[in-house]
Amino acid sequence: MVEPCRSWQEVGGAVDPSPTSELAEAAADLHGEPDVESTVQSVLEYAQAITGGDGVAVMIRQAGRPAVMSATSPEAAEADLVQIQCAEGPGLQAMCVRDAVLVDDVAADARWLSWSRPVSELGFQSVLSLGLGTHRTSLGALSVYSSRARAFPTDRAELARLYARHASVALVSARHESGLRRAIHARHIIGQAQGVLMERYGLDAERAFAMLRNSARHQGVTLTQRAEQILASRPADVS
């Protein structure tokens, strides 16, 4: 009997590791996206183009737990959601081992029985899941679904594995840049709110910040949220 689910190390086969123009173009475009959402969308589209899959989904760790972030079709999103609901499947394994997991025939899969039947009913017969992350951290997993069994030959699977590395770097960079933009925006909003309080109450910057901080604590909101409230309703007094 053919083993229905294999990690990439078990697939074997010699493949030319040099980047193709297809992979190089994808990598360049991924790094050119302006934010996390746009990067994820491009990750999905290029993964589908490179592998020839029928549906692709991205599962991301949020607060330590996996969640479906985006997908190219409702069926692909549902297939990933099944993994989370069943707490088993190739995407979750790929996320843990930070490598690729190949399912040649979903219907014949004997490892994840709770997962295989509903995914087969969605019309998928093979899956290639790719771990997303760095050597230090796991971001999530990219799963490519196909309506055909054994849809991912060795050369395509290896290309997808290399692509996942580029996608991981692009996602890490996008998250970092997004975090920096949020931090800059927050500092700008807080500075504006400080200015309002300084003008309104004749305070210096230090005392205005203390008033803002105490007001945020009193209302049970973040500093940025309280600053936004002050700017949105300037005539209102500070409680």
GROMACS .gro file of C-alpha atoms in nm:
model
  239
    1MET     CA    1   0.000   0.000   0.000
    2VAL     CA    2   0.126   0.346  -0.090
    3GLU     CA    3   0.182   0.571   0.211
    4PRO     CA    4  -0.083   0.843   0.162
    5CYS     CA    5   0.094   1.120   0.347
    6ARG     CA    6   0.464   1.199   0.324
    7SER     CA    7   0.685   1.476   0.451
    8TRP     CA    8   0.907   1.632   0.184
    9GLN     CA    9   1.216   1.451   0.305
   10GLU     CA   10   1.038   1.124   0.218
   11VAL     CA   11   0.942   1.228  -0.134
   12GLY     CA   12   1.293   1.204  -0.276
   13GLY     CA   13   1.402   1.277  -0.628
   14ALA     CA   14   1.672   1.500  -0.771
   15VAL     CA   15   1.557   1.847  -0.864
   16ASP     CA   16   1.750   2.138  -1.007
   17PRO     CA   17   1.751   2.384  -0.712
   18SER     CA   18   1.827   2.691  -0.924
   19PRO     CA   19   1.547   2.951  -0.915
   20THR     CA   20   1.324   2.964  -1.220
   21SER     CA   21   1.201   3.289  -1.371
   22GLU     CA   22   0.858   3.199  -1.233
   23LEU     CA   23   0.991   3.182  -0.877
   24ALA     CA   24   1.208   3.491  -0.915
   25GLU     CA   25   0.915   3.696  -1.040
   26ALA     CA   26   0.697   3.579  -0.753
   27ALA     CA   27   0.963   3.662  -0.494
   28ALA     CA   28   1.014   4.013  -0.633
   29ASP     CA   29   0.643   4.088  -0.638
   30LEU     CA   30   0.585   3.955  -0.286
   31HIS     CA   31   0.846   4.188  -0.142
   32GLY     CA   32   0.689   4.481  -0.326
   33GLU     CA   33   0.350   4.454  -0.156
   34PRO     CA   34   0.260   4.744   0.077
   35ASP     CA   35   0.102   4.557   0.369
   36VAL     CA   36   0.031   4.217   0.525
   37GLU     CA   37  -0.310   4.174   0.359
   38SER     CA   38  -0.176   4.246   0.011
   39THR     CA   39   0.122   4.017   0.073
   40VAL     CA   40  -0.104   3.729   0.178
   41GLN     CA   41  -0.321   3.776  -0.131
   42SER     CA   42  -0.016   3.762  -0.357
   43VAL     CA   43   0.117   3.459  -0.167
   44LEU     CA   44  -0.209   3.278  -0.245
   45GLU     CA   45  -0.220   3.376  -0.611
   46TYR     CA   46   0.141   3.284  -0.687
   47ALA     CA   47   0.112   2.955  -0.496
   48GLN     CA   48  -0.183   2.856  -0.712
   49ALA     CA   49  -0.003   2.958  -1.032
   50ILE     CA   50   0.320   2.777  -0.941
   51THR     CA   51   0.157   2.450  -0.830
   52GLY     CA   52  -0.146   2.437  -1.059
   53GLY     CA   53  -0.368   2.369  -0.759
   54ASP     CA   54  -0.744   2.425  -0.754
   55GLY     CA   55  -0.751   2.613  -0.425
   56VAL     CA   56  -0.506   2.761  -0.179
   57ALA     CA   57  -0.548   2.869   0.185
   58VAL     CA   58  -0.322   3.039   0.437
   59MET     CA   59  -0.341   2.944   0.802
   60ILE     CA   60  -0.171   3.187   1.043
   61ARG     CA   61  -0.096   3.164   1.414
   62GLN     CA   62  -0.293   3.426   1.603
   63ALA     CA   63  -0.239   3.451   1.979
   64GLY     CA   64  -0.072   3.111   1.960
   65ARG     CA   65  -0.364   2.940   1.784
   66PRO     CA   66  -0.412   2.863   1.413
   67ALA     CA   67  -0.674   3.057   1.217
   68VAL     CA   68  -0.765   3.068   0.848
   69MET     CA   69  -0.651   3.410   0.728
   70SER     CA   70  -0.741   3.395   0.360
   71ALA     CA   71  -0.810   3.157   0.072
   72THR     CA   72  -0.864   3.160  -0.304
   73SER     CA   73  -1.199   2.983  -0.275
   74PRO     CA   74  -1.464   2.901  -0.012
   75GLU     CA   75  -1.382   2.531  -0.049
   76ALA     CA   76  -1.012   2.585   0.026
   77ALA     CA   77  -1.100   2.796   0.330
   78GLU     CA   78  -1.337   2.525   0.452
   79ALA     CA   79  -1.071   2.256   0.401
   80ASP     CA   80  -0.832   2.450   0.624
   81LEU     CA   81  -1.108   2.514   0.877
   82VAL     CA   82  -1.172   2.139   0.895
   83GLN     CA   83  -0.811   2.093   1.004
   84ILE     CA   84  -0.855   2.342   1.287
   85GLN     CA   85  -1.186   2.191   1.396
   86CYS     CA   86  -1.047   1.836   1.389
   87ALA     CA   87  -0.711   1.947   1.535
   88GLU     CA   88  -0.534   1.739   1.271
   89GLY     CA   89  -0.422   1.758   0.910
   90PRO     CA   90  -0.122   1.828   0.686
   91GLY     CA   91  -0.131   2.206   0.733
   92LEU     CA   92  -0.109   2.176   1.110
   93GLN     CA   93   0.176   1.926   1.076
   94ALA     CA   94   0.358   2.150   0.826
   95MET     CA   95   0.316   2.436   1.071
   96CYS     CA   96   0.480   2.230   1.347
   97VAL     CA   97   0.768   2.082   1.147
   98ARG     CA   98   0.816   2.405   0.941
   99ASP     CA   99   0.850   2.206   0.623
  100ALA     CA  100   0.633   2.053   0.350
  101VAL     CA  101   0.381   1.771   0.394
  102LEU     CA  102   0.244   1.600   0.085
  103VAL     CA  103  -0.084   1.407   0.077
  104ASP     CA  104  -0.100   1.214  -0.250
  105ASP     CA  105  -0.450   1.073  -0.203
  106VAL     CA  106  -0.681   1.225   0.057
  107ALA     CA  107  -0.936   0.944   0.032
  108ALA     CA  108  -0.667   0.684   0.106
  109ASP     CA  109  -0.516   0.880   0.393
  110ALA     CA  110  -0.506   0.669   0.708
  111ARG     CA  111  -0.330   0.910   0.943
  112TRP     CA  112  -0.594   1.181   0.988
  113LEU     CA  113  -0.929   1.001   0.964
  114SER     CA  114  -1.135   1.287   1.107
  115TRP     CA  115  -0.986   1.521   0.849
  116SER     CA  116  -0.975   1.313   0.530
  117ARG     CA  117  -1.345   1.239   0.479
  118PRO     CA  118  -1.482   1.596   0.495
  119VAL     CA  119  -1.197   1.723   0.275
  120SER     CA  120  -1.274   1.450   0.019
  121GLU     CA  121  -1.638   1.558   0.025
  122LEU     CA  122  -1.525   1.911  -0.060
  123GLY     CA  123  -1.384   1.767  -0.383
  124PHE     CA  124  -1.014   1.763  -0.298
  125GLN     CA  125  -0.805   1.452  -0.361
  126SER     CA  126  -0.451   1.571  -0.288
  127VAL     CA  127  -0.291   1.840  -0.074
  128LEU     CA  128   0.050   2.001  -0.049
  129SER     CA  129   0.098   2.190   0.278
  130LEU     CA  130   0.399   2.415   0.329
  131GLY     CA  131   0.517   2.551   0.661
  132LEU     CA  132   0.557   2.928   0.677
  133GLY     CA  133   0.810   3.081   0.912
  134THR     CA  134   1.176   3.115   0.997
  135HIS     CA  135   1.422   2.894   1.182
  136ARG     CA  136   1.315   3.077   1.500
  137THR     CA  137   0.939   3.098   1.469
  138SER     CA  138   0.642   2.941   1.292
  139LEU     CA  139   0.402   3.182   1.122
  140GLY     CA  140   0.156   2.929   0.985
  141ALA     CA  141   0.103   2.713   0.681
  142LEU     CA  142   0.017   2.745   0.313
  143SER     CA  143  -0.198   2.457   0.183
  144VAL     CA  144  -0.258   2.389  -0.186
  145TYR     CA  145  -0.558   2.168  -0.266
  146SER     CA  146  -0.622   1.977  -0.589
  147SER     CA  147  -0.922   1.789  -0.725
  148ARG     CA  148  -0.681   1.529  -0.867
  149ALA     CA  149  -0.493   1.261  -0.676
  150ARG     CA  150  -0.112   1.284  -0.696
  151ALA     CA  151  -0.139   1.632  -0.844
  152PHE     CA  152   0.198   1.752  -0.716
  153PRO     CA  153   0.494   1.582  -0.887
  154THR     CA  154   0.839   1.610  -0.735
  155ASP     CA  155   0.956   1.907  -0.939
  156ARG     CA  156   0.645   2.115  -0.869
  157ALA     CA  157   0.648   2.025  -0.501
  158GLU     CA  158   1.013   2.125  -0.468
  159LEU     CA  159   0.947   2.454  -0.647
  160ALA     CA  160   0.657   2.517  -0.409
  161ARG     CA  161   0.883   2.439  -0.113
  162LEU     CA  162   1.135   2.697  -0.232
  163TYR     CA  163   0.853   2.941  -0.295
  164ALA     CA  164   0.731   2.897   0.064
  165ARG     CA  165   1.068   3.022   0.188
  166HIS     CA  166   1.031   3.341  -0.014
  167ALA     CA  167   0.671   3.377   0.102
  168SER     CA  168   0.782   3.338   0.464
  169VAL     CA  169   1.043   3.613   0.436
  170ALA     CA  170   0.794   3.842   0.263
  171LEU     CA  171   0.532   3.784   0.534
  172VAL     CA  172   0.782   3.845   0.815
  173SER     CA  173   0.894   4.167   0.649
  174ALA     CA  174   0.537   4.282   0.589
  175ARG     CA  175   0.441   4.218   0.951
  176HIS     CA  176   0.748   4.404   1.075
  177GLU     CA  177   0.683   4.703   0.850
  178SER     CA  178   0.315   4.702   0.942
  179GLY     CA  179   0.409   4.704   1.309
  180LEU     CA  180   0.644   4.997   1.256
  181ARG     CA  181   0.372   5.191   1.073
  182ARG     CA  182   0.126   5.124   1.355
  183ALA     CA  183   0.382   5.238   1.612
  184ILE     CA  184   0.454   5.558   1.418
  185HIS     CA  185   0.082   5.625   1.380
  186ALA     CA  186   0.023   5.564   1.751
  187ARG     CA  187   0.301   5.803   1.850
  188HIS     CA  188   0.157   6.066   1.617
  189ILE     CA  189  -0.195   6.029   1.761
  190ILE     CA  190  -0.067   6.040   2.119
  191GLY     CA  191   0.139   6.349   2.042
  192GLN     CA  192  -0.163   6.525   1.896
  193ALA     CA  193  -0.376   6.439   2.201
  194GLN     CA  194  -0.099   6.568   2.429
  195GLY     CA  195  -0.107   6.895   2.238
  196VAL     CA  196  -0.483   6.924   2.287
  197LEU     CA  197  -0.447   6.870   2.662
  198MET     CA  198  -0.156   7.110   2.690
  199GLU     CA  199  -0.353   7.383   2.518
  200ARG     CA  200  -0.676   7.313   2.704
  201TYR     CA  201  -0.533   7.294   3.056
  202GLY     CA  202  -0.210   7.491   3.026
  203LEU     CA  203   0.003   7.183   3.098
  204ASP     CA  204   0.356   7.095   2.997
  205ALA     CA  205   0.419   6.785   2.785
  206GLU     CA  206   0.500   6.560   3.082
  207ARG     CA  207   0.185   6.649   3.275
  208ALA     CA  208  -0.030   6.623   2.964
  209PHE     CA  209   0.101   6.272   2.901
  210ALA     CA  210   0.034   6.177   3.264
  211MET     CA  211  -0.325   6.303   3.231
  212LEU     CA  212  -0.369   6.106   2.908
  213ARG     CA  213  -0.229   5.789   3.065
  214ASN     CA  214  -0.445   5.819   3.379
  215SER     CA  215  -0.754   5.884   3.168
  216ALA     CA  216  -0.684   5.574   2.958
  217ARG     CA  217  -0.644   5.361   3.271
  218HIS     CA  218  -0.963   5.501   3.421
  219GLN     CA  219  -1.164   5.413   3.111
  220GLY     CA  220  -0.996   5.077   3.058
  221VAL     CA  221  -0.866   5.151   2.709
  222THR     CA  222  -0.523   5.173   2.550
  223LEU     CA  223  -0.328   5.495   2.535
  224THR     CA  224  -0.380   5.518   2.160
  225GLN     CA  225  -0.753   5.453   2.189
  226ARG     CA  226  -0.791   5.728   2.450
  227ALA     CA  227  -0.588   5.967   2.236
  228GLU     CA  228  -0.815   5.894   1.940
  229GLN     CA  229  -1.120   5.961   2.158
  230ILE     CA  230  -0.983   6.298   2.262
  231LEU     CA  231  -0.908   6.395   1.903
  232ALA     CA  232  -1.248   6.275   1.782
  233SER     CA  233  -1.435   6.479   2.043
  234ARG     CA  234  -1.220   6.776   2.128
  235PRO     CA  235  -1.486   6.982   2.306
  236ALA     CA  236  -1.540   6.701   2.560
  237ASP     CA  237  -1.361   6.722   2.891
  238VAL     CA  238  -1.116   6.458   3.011
  239SER     CA  239  -1.257   6.239   3.286
   0.00000   0.00000   0.00000
